[in-house]
Coordinates of C-alpha atoms and ligand atoms in Angstrom, one line a residue:
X246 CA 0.0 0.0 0.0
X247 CA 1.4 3.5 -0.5
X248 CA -0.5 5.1 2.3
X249 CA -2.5 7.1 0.3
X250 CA -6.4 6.0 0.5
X251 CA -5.1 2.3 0.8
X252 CA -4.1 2.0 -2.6
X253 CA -1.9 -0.1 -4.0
X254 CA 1.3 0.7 -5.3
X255 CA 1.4 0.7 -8.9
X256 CA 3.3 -2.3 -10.5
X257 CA 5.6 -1.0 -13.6
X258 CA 6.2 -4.0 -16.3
X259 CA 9.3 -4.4 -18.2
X260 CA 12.6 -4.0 -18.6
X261 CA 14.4 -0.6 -18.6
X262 CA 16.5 -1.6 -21.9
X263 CA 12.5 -0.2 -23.4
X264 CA 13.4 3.7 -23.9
X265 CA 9.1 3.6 -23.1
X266 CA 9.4 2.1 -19.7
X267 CA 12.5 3.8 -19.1
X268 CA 10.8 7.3 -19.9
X269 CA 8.1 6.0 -17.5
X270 CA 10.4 4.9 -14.6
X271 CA 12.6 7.7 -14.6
X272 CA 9.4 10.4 -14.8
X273 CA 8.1 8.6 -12.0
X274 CA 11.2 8.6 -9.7
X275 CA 11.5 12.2 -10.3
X276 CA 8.2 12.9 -9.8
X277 CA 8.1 11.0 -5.9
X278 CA 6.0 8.4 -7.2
X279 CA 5.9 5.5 -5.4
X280 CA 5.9 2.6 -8.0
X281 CA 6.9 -1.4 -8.1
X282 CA 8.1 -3.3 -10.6
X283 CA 7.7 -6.2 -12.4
X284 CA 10.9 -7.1 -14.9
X285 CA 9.3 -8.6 -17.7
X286 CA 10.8 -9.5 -21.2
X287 CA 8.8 -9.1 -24.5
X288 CA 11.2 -12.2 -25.6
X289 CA 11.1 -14.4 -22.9
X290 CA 8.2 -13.7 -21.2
X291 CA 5.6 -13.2 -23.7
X292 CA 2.7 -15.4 -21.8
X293 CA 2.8 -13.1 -18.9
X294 CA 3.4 -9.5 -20.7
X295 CA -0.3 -10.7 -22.8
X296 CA -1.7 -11.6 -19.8
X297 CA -1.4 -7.6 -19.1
X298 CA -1.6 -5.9 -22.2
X299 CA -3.6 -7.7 -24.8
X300 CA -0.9 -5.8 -27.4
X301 CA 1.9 -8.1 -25.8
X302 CA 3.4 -4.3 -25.0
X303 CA 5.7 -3.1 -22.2
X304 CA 5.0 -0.8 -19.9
X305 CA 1.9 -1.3 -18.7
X306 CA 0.9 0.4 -15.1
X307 CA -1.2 -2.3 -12.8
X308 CA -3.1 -0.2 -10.6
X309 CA -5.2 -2.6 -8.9
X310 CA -6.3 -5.8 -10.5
X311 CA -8.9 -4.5 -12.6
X312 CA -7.2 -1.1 -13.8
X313 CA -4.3 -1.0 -16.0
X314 CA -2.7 1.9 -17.9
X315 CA -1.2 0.8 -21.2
X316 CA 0.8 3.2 -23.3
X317 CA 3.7 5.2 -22.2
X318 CA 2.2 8.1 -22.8
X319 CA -1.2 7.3 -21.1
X320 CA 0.7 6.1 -18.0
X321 CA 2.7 9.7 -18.3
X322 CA -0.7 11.7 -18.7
X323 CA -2.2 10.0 -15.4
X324 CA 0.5 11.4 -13.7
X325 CA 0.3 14.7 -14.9
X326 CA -3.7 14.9 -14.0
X327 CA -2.6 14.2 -10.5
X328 CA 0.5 16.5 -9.6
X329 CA 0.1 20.7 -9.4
X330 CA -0.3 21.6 -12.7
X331 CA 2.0 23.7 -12.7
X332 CA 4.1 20.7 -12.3
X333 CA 3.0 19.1 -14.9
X334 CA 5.9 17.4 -17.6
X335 CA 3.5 17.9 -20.5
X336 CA 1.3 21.1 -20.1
X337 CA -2.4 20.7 -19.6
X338 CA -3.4 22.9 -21.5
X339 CA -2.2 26.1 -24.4
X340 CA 0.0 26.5 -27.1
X341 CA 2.7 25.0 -24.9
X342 CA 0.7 21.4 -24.9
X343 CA 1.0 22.1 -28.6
X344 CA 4.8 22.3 -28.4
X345 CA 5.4 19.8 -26.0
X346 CA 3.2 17.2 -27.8
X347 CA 4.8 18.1 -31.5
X348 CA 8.1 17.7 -29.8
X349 CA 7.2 14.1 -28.4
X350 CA 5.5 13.0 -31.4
X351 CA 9.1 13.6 -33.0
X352 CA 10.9 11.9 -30.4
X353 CA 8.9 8.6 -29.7
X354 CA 8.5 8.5 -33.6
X355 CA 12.6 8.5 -34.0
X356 CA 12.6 6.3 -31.4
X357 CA 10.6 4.0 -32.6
X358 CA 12.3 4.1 -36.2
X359 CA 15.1 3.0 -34.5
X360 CA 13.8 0.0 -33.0
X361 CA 12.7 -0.6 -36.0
X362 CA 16.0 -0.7 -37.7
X363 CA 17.0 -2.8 -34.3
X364 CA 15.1 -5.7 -35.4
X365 CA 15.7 -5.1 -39.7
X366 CA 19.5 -5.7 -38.5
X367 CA 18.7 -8.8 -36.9
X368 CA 17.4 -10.6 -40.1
X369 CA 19.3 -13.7 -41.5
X370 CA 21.8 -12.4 -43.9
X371 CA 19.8 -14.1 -47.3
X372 CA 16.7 -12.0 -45.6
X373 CA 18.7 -8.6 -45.1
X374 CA 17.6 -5.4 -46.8
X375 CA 20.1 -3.0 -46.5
X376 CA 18.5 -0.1 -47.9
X377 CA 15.3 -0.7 -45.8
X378 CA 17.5 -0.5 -42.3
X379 CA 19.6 2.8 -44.1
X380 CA 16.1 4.3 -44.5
X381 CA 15.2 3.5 -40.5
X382 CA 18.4 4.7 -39.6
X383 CA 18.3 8.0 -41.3
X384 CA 14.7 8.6 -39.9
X385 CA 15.8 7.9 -36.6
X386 CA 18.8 10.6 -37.2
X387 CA 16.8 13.1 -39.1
X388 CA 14.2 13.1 -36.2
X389 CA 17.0 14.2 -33.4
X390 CA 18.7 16.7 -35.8
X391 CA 15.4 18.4 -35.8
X392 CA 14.7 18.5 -32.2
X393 CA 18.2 19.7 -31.6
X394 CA 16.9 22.6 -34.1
X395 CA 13.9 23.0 -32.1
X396 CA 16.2 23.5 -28.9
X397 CA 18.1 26.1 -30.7
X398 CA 21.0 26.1 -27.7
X399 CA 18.7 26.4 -25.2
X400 CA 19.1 23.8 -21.9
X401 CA 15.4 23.0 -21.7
X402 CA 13.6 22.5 -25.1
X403 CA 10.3 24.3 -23.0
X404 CA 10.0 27.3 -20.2
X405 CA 13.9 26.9 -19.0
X406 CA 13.4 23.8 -17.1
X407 CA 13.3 19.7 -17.5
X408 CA 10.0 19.1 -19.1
X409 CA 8.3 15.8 -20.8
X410 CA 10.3 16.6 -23.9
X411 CA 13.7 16.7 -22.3
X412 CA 13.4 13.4 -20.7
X413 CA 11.5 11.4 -23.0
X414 CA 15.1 12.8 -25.6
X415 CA 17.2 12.2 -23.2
X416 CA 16.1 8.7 -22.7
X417 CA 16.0 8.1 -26.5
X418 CA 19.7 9.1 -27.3
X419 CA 21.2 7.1 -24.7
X420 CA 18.9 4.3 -25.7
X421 CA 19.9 4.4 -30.2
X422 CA 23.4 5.3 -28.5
X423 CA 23.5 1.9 -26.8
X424 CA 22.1 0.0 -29.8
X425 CA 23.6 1.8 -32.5
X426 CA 26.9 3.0 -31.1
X427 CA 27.9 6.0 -33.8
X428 CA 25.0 6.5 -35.2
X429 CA 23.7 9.6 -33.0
X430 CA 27.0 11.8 -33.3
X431 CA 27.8 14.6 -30.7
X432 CA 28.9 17.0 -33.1
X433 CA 25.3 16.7 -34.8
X434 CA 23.1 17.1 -31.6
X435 CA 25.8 18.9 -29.7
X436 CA 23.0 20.7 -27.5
X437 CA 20.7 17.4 -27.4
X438 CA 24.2 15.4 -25.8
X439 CA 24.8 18.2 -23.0
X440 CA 20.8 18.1 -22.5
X441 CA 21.4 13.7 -22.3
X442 CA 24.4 14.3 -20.3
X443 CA 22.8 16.6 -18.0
X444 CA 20.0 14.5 -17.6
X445 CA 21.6 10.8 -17.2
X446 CA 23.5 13.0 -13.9
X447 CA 20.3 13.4 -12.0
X448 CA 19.4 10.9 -9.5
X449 CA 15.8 9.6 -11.0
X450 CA 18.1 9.1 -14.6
X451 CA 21.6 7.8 -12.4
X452 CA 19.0 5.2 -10.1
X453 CA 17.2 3.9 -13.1
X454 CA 19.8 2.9 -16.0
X455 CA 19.2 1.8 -18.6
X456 CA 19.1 -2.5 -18.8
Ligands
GSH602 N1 3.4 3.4 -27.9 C1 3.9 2.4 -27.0 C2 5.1 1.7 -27.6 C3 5.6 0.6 -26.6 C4 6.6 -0.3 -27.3 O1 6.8 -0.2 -28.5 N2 7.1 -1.2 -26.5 C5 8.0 -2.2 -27.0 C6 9.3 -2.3 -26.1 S1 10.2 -0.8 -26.2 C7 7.3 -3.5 -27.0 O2 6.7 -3.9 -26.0 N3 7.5 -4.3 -28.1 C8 6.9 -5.6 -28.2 C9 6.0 -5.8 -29.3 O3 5.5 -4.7 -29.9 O4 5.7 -6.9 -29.7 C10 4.3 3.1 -25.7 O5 4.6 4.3 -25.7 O6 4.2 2.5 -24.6

C-alpha cells in the first residue's frame, strides 16, 4: 500500500532496456512516485506480458487488479492529472501542450524508427535489406537533428526547465546510443548530448539505468 487511501502501489512491467518504460520509470522517480516493478521480457516472457496488455506491449501500469494503464504516454498523462499543474511534464493545457506534444511526437517517432532498424538488422543475412535498415536509420537521425533545431541552444527544449520533452530525448539518445553506437554523433546534436548528459547525472536518470 502506499499510504495514500489504501491504494496499492502501482506495478511498472518491463525492462528498462525499453526507452518507453524507461521514460516511464525515470518520470516517476522524479516525480516521488511510489511505484513497483515487475521485470518482464517481450522475448522471454511473452505469456505473462499478454496476460497484461492484450498488445503483448511493455510498460503497462497495474493499478489494482482491474485497472491497468497501457501506453507510455497514457501512463505519463495520469500522472500529470494528479500533480500541481504547474508541475505538470507535458502542459495541460495552451499553445505550450501544442509544443510539447509536436516535440514528443518527434521523439517517440525517432525512437521508434530506430527500433525498428534494431530488429531489420537482426534478419538472417539471405533475408537482409540494406536499404530498408539505411532508410530506418536515417529517420531515426533526421528526427534528433530536428529536435536539436527546435532547442536552438537552449538547456530546456520548453519554459527553462526539465519538461516531458527533455526526458522522453534524453532517454532516446542514450537508448539508439547503446544499440547503435555511432549513429547519434555529438557533433550533430551537440545541444541534445549536453541536455542527455545533463540529464543521465540526475538521481531519477543515475537510479534507473538503462538495462
Ligand atoms: N506506444 C507504446 C510503444 C511501446 C513499445 O513499442 N514497447 C516495445 C518495447 S520498447 C514492445 O513492447 N514491443 C513488443 C511488441 O511490440 O511486440 C508506448 O509508448 O508505450
Amino acid at each position: 500500500m502506499n499510504g495514500k487511501a489504501n491504494e496499492p502501489i502501482p506495478v511498472l512491467t518491463g525492462r528498462l532496456i525499453s526507452p518507453f518504460v524507461r521514460r516511464v520509470a525515470v518520470t516517476m522517480a522524479y516525480l516521488n512516485m511510489p511505484f513497483e516493478r515487475k521485470i518482464l521480457s517481450i522475448i522471454d516472457d511473452v505469456p505473462e506480458v499478454e496476460k497484461i496488455n492484450p498488445l503483448g506491449r511493455v510498460p503497462a501500469l497495474i493499478m489494482s487488479k482491474n485497472n491497468v494503464i497501457i501506453d507510455s504516454a497514457a501512463i505519463l498523462d495520469h500522472y500529470d492529472q494528479q500533480v500541481d499543474p504547474e508541475l505538470a511534464l507535458v502542459p495541460l493545457e495552451g499553445t505550450d501542450r501544442g509544443r510539447a506534444l509536436y516535440l514528443l511526437a518527434i521523439a517517440c517517432g525517432a525512437i521508434e524508427k530506430s527500433m525498428v532498424a534494431n530488429g531489420e538488422r537482426k534478419r538472417p543475412a539471405e533475408k537482409q535489406m540494406p536499404d530498408k535498415l539505411a532508410r530506418q536509420q536515417r529517420q531515426t537521425v533526421q528526427g534528433f537533428v530536428a529536435l536539436e533545431a527546435e532547442l536552438d541552444g537552449r538547456d530546456w527544449f520548453m519554459n527553462d526547465k526539465m519538461m516531458q520533452p527533455d526526458i522522453t530525448c534524453a532517454v532516446g539518445v542514450s537508448f539508439i546510443r547503446h544499440i547503435f553506437p555511432g549513429l547519434l554523433d555529438d557533433k550533430d546534436i551537440p545541444a541534445l548530448s549536453d541536455l542527455t548528459a545533463r540529464c543521465e547525472a540526475l538521481p531519477a536518470f543515475e537510479k534507473l539505468p538503462i538495462g
